[in-house]
Every structure is written in structure tokens, then in C-alpha cells.
mmCIF file of C-alpha atoms in Angstrom:
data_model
loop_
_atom_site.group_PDB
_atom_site.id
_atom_site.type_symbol
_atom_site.label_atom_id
_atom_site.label_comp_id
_atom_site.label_asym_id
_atom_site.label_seq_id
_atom_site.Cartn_x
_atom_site.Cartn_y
_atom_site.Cartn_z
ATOM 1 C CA UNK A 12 2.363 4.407 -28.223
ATOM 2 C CA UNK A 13 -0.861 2.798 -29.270
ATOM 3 C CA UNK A 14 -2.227 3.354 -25.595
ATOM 4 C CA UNK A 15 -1.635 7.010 -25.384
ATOM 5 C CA UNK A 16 -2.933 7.422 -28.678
ATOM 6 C CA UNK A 17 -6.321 5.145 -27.595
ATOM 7 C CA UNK A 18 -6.420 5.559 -23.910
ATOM 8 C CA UNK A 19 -9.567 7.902 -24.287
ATOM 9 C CA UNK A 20 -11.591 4.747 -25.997
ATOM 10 C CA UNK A 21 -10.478 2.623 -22.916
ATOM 11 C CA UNK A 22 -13.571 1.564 -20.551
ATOM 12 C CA UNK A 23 -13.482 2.181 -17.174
ATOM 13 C CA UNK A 24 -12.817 -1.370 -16.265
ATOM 14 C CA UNK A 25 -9.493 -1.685 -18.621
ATOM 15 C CA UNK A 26 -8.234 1.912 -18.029
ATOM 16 C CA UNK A 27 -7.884 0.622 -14.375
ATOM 17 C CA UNK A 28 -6.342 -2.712 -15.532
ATOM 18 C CA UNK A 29 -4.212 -1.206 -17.998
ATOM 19 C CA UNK A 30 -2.560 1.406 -15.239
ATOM 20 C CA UNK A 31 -1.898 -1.760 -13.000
ATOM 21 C CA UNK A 32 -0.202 -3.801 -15.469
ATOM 22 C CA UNK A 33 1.980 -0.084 -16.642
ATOM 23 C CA UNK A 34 3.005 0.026 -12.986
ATOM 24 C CA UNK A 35 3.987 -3.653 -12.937
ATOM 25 C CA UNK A 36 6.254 -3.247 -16.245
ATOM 26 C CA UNK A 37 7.746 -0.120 -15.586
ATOM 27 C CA UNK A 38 6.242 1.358 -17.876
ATOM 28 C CA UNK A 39 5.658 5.246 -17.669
ATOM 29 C CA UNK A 40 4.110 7.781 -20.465
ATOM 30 C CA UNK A 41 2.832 10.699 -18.474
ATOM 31 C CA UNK A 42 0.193 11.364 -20.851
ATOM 32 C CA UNK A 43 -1.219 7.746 -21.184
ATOM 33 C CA UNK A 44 -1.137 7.497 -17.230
ATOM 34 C CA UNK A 45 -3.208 10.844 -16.938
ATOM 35 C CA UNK A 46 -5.346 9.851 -19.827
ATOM 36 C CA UNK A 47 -6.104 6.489 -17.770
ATOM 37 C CA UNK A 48 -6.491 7.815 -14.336
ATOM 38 C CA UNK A 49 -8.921 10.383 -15.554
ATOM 39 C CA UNK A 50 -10.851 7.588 -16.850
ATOM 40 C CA UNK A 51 -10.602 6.118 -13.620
ATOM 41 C CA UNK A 52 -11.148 9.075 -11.209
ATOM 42 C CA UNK A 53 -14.295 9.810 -13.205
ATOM 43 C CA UNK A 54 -15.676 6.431 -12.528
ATOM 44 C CA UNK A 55 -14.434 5.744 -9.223
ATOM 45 C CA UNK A 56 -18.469 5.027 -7.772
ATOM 46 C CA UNK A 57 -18.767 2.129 -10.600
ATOM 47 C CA UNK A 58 -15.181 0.578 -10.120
ATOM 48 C CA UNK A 59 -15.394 -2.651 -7.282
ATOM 49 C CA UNK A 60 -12.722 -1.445 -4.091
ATOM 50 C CA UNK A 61 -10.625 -4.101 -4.901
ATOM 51 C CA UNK A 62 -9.895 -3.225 -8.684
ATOM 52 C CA UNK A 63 -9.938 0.743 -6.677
ATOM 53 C CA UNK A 64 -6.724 -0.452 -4.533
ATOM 54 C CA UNK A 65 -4.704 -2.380 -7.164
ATOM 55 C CA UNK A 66 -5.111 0.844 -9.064
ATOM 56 C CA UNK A 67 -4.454 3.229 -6.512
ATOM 57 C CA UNK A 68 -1.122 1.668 -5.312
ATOM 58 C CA UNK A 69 0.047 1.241 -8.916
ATOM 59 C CA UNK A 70 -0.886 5.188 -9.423
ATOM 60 C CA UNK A 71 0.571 6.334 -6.312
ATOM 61 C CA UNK A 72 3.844 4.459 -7.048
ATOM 62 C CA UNK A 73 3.840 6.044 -10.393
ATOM 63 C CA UNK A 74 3.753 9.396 -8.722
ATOM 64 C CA UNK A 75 1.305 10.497 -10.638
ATOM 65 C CA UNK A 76 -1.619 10.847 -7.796
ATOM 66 C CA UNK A 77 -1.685 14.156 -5.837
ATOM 67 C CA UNK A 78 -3.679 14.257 -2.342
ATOM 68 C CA UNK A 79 -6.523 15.639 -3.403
ATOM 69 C CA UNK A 80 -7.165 12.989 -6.325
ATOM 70 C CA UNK A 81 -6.344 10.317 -3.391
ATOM 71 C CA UNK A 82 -9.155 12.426 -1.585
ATOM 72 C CA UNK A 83 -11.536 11.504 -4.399
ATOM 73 C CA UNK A 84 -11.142 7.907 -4.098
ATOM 74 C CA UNK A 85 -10.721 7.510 -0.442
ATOM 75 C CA UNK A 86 -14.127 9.300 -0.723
ATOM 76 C CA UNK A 87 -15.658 5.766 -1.950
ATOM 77 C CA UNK A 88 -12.684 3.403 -0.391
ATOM 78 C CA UNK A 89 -13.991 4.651 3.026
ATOM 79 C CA UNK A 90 -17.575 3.067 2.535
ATOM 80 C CA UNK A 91 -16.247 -0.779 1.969
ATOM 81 C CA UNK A 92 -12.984 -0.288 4.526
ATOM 82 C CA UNK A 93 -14.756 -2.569 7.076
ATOM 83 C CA UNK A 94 -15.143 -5.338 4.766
ATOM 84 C CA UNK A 95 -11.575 -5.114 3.361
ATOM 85 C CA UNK A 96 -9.750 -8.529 3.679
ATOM 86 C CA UNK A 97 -5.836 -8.361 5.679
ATOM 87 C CA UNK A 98 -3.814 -8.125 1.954
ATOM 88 C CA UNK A 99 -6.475 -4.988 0.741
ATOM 89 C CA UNK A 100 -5.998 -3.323 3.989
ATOM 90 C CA UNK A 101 -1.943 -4.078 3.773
ATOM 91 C CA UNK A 102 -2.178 -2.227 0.004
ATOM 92 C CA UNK A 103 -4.161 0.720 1.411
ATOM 93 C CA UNK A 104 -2.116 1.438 3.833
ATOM 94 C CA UNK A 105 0.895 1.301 1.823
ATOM 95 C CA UNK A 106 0.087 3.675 -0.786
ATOM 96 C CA UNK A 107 -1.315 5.999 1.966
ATOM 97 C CA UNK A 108 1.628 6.208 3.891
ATOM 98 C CA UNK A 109 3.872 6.505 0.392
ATOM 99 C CA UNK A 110 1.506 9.704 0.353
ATOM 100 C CA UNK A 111 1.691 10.760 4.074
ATOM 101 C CA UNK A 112 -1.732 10.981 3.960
ATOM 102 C CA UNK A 113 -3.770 10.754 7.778
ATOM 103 C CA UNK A 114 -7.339 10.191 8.300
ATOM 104 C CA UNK A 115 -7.573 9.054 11.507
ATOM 105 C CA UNK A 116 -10.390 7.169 11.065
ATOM 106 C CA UNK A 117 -9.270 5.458 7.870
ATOM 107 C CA UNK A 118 -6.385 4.306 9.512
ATOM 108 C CA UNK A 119 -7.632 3.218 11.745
ATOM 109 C CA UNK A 120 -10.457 1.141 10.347
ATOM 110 C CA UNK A 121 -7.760 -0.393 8.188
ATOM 111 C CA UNK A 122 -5.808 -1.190 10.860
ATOM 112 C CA UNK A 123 -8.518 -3.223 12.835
ATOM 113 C CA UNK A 124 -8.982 -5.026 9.026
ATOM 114 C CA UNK A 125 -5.412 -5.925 8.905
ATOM 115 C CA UNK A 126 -4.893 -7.146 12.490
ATOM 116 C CA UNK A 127 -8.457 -8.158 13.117
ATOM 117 C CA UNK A 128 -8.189 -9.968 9.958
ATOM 118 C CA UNK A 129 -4.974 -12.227 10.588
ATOM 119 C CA UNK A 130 -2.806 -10.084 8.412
ATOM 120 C CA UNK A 131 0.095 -11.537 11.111
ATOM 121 C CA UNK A 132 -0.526 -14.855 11.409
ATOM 122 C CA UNK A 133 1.043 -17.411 9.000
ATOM 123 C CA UNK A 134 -1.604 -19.659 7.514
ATOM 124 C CA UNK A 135 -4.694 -17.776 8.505
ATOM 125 C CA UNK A 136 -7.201 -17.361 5.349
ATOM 126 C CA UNK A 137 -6.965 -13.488 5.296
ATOM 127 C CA UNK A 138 -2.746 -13.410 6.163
ATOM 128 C CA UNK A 139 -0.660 -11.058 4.100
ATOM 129 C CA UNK A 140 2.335 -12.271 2.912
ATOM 130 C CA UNK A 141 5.505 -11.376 4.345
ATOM 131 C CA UNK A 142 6.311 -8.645 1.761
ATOM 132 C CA UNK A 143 2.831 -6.869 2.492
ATOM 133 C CA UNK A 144 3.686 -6.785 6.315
ATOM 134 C CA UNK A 145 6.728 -5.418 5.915
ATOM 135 C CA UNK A 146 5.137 -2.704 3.965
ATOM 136 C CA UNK A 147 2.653 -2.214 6.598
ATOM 137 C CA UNK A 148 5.227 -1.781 9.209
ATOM 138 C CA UNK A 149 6.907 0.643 7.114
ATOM 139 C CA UNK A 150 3.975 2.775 6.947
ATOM 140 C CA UNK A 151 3.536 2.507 10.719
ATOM 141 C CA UNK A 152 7.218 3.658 11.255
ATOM 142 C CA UNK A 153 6.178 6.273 7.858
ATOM 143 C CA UNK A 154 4.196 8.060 9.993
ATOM 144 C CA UNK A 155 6.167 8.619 13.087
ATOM 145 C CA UNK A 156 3.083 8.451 15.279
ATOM 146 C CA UNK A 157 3.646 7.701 19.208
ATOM 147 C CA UNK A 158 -0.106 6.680 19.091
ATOM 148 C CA UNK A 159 0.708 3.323 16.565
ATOM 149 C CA UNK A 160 3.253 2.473 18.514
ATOM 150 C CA UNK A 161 1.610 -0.169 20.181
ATOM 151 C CA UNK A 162 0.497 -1.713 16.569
ATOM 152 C CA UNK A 163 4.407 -1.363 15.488
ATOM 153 C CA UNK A 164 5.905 -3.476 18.074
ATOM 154 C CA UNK A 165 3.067 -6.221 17.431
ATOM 155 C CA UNK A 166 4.213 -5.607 13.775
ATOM 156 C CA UNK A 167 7.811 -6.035 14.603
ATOM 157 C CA UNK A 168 7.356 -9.066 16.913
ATOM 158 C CA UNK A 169 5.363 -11.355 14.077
ATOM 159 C CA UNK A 170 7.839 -10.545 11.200
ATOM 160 C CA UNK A 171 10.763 -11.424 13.081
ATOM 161 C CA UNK A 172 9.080 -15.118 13.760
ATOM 162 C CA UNK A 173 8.705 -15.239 10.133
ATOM 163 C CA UNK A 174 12.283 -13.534 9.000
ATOM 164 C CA UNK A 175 13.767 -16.293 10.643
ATOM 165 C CA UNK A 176 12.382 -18.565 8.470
ATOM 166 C CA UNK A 177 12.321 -16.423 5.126
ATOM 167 C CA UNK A 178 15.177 -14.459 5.490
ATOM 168 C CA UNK A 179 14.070 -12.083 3.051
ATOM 169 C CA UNK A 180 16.689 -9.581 3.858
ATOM 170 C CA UNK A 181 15.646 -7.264 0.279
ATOM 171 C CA UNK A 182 12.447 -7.072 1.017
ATOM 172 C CA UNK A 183 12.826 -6.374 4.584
ATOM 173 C CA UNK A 184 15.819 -3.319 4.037
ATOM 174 C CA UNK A 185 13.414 -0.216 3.761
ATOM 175 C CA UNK A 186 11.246 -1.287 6.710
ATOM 176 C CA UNK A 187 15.044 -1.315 8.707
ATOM 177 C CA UNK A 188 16.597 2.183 7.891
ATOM 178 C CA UNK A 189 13.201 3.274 9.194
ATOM 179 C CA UNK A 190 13.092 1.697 12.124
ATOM 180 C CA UNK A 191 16.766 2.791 12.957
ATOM 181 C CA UNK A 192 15.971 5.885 12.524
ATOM 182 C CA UNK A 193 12.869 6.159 14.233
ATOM 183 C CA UNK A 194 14.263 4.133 17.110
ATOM 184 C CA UNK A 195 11.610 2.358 17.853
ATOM 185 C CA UNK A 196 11.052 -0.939 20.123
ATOM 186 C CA UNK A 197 12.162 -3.790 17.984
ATOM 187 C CA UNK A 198 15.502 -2.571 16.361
ATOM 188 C CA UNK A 199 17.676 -5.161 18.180
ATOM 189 C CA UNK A 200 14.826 -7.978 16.914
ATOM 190 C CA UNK A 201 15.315 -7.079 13.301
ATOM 191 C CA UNK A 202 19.435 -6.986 13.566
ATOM 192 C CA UNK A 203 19.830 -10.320 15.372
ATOM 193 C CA UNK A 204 16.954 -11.781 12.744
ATOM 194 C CA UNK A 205 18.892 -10.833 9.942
ATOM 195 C CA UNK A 206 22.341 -11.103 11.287
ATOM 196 C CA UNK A 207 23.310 -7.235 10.798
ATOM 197 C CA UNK A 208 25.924 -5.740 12.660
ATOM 198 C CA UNK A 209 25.683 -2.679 14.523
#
């Protein structure tokens, strides 16, 4: 209560903050959020792009983000994208594809970050962890494009390596139904990984 009643007093810095750590608890007043993210969409040009992509993936998964707001930040996102580290890119591309949203040359500048990066590779400096490239394979199948196919397989064939060893069969699930039903190279990898029937 005492954030929707103050969240027009917030500064830009802790409206962002505050919207992350809503997201993380669960915790959803419609009119807070709005209050918060119109603090945030109206500062978007003084906010750093990592606090931007924390804050757009905790929005976005709070539904509460149309396109056109997404539009607004990606207008400033796009500026730092080649400087993004594997895990930022891995976010970005997550909330995007929660959003179906395509700019080809977005996504594609965040996928050269992510793979260019060592978002794949186990013990690199820049890897995402094994939750984030799930997530990133999800929004590759997300999108049902023939043209990332290419970046889906290599997807496919580093997570299995590292399924075997993490068996993280929950975090793993959503990535699966969507690669059943997409039918996509890789199925068979992710069933014998996990040891799922047909």
C-alpha cells in the first residue's frame, strides 16, 4: 500500500529497482506497477541498459508492457546491444520473445552477443547459466523462424552436454513442449537427456 500511495515520489533509479524486486515477490498492484513504469518509461535515456533489462523482463513478465512501450525502450536498448554481455543478451531476448516482438536487426545483434559472447560454453567469463539458455532456446523455438534454425540446433546441442550433468528437468519443461511441437532438430537429444518417454 505505501508504494502505490508514494510511487510518484520514487526516483527514477528506485522506481526501476522497486518494479524488479515486485516481479521477484510476486507482487502485483496494477496501479503501483503503472505508477513505476511511467517513472521509468519517462526516463529511459538516463537509466544504465543493464538496470533497462532487469526492468524490462520484470515488466514484461508482469504483463503490464504493451509493444509500443517495449518500442520506447528498445529505442535506447538498441544503441548499447553490441556491448551487451551473454546473460544481458539471454534477458533481452527472453522478454522479447514473451512479447513476439521481431526486429530483425535487434535480434540479431543480440544473437551475435549471446553466441559471440560464450553464452554456451560452461566456464567462459560471459556464459549464461543453464536456466538463461534454456530461455534463449525457447525464444528461438518462440518465434518459429526457419531462418534461426541454424542458431537452435547449436542451442539444443550445448544444453544437452550440460542437462546431462544438471538434470534440471523444471527448468528445462517449457523449452520441451516447444520443441515438440515445433519439431525441430534436437527433439530426440532432449528426450534421451532427460530420460522422457515418447
Amino acid at each position: 500500500e505505501e508504494v502505490t500511495d508514494r510511487a510518484e515520489e520514487f526516483e527514477p533509479m528506485e522506481a526501476a529497482k522497486t518494479l524488479q524486486t515486485m516481479h521477484r515477490l510476486g507482487v502485483v498492484r496494477g496501479f503501483a506497477i503503472r505508477r513505476l513504469s511511467n517513472i521509468v518509461l519517462s526516463n529511459r535515456h538516463h537509466l544504465g541498459p543493464t538496470l533497462m533489462v532487469k526492468t524490462l523482463r520484470a515488466v514484461v513478465q508482469m504483463r503490464f508492457w504493451s509493444l509500443e512501450e517495449v518500442d520506447e525502450v528498445m529505442d535506447v536498448l538498441q544503441h548499447h546491444i553490441q556491448r551487451f554481455n551473454a546473460p544481458m543478451a539471454a534477458d533481452l531476448l527472453f522478454s522479447l520473445a514473451s512479447l513476439d516482438y521481431e526486429n530483425d536487426a535487434v535480434l540479431a545483434g543480440l544473437l551475435t552477443q549471446f553466441l559471440g559472447r560464450g553464452g554456451l560454453e560452461p566456464g567462459h567469463s560471459f556464459a549464461s547459466d543453464t536456466k538463461r539458455c534454456v530461455e534463449v532456446a525457447w525464444a528461438l523455438c518462440a518465434w518459429r523462424r526457419k531462418d534461426l534454425q541454424p542458431q537452435l540446433v547449436e542451442c539444443v546441442t550445448a544444453l544437452t552436454g550440460r542437462l546431462k550433468k544438471e538434470r534440471e528437468k523444471q527448468v528445462v519443461f517449457p523449452a520441451l513442449v516447444l520443441f515438440k511441437e515445433v519439431m525441430v532438430a534436437g527433439r530426440t537429444q532432449w528426450q534421451n537427456c532427460l530420460d522422457i518417454p515418447d
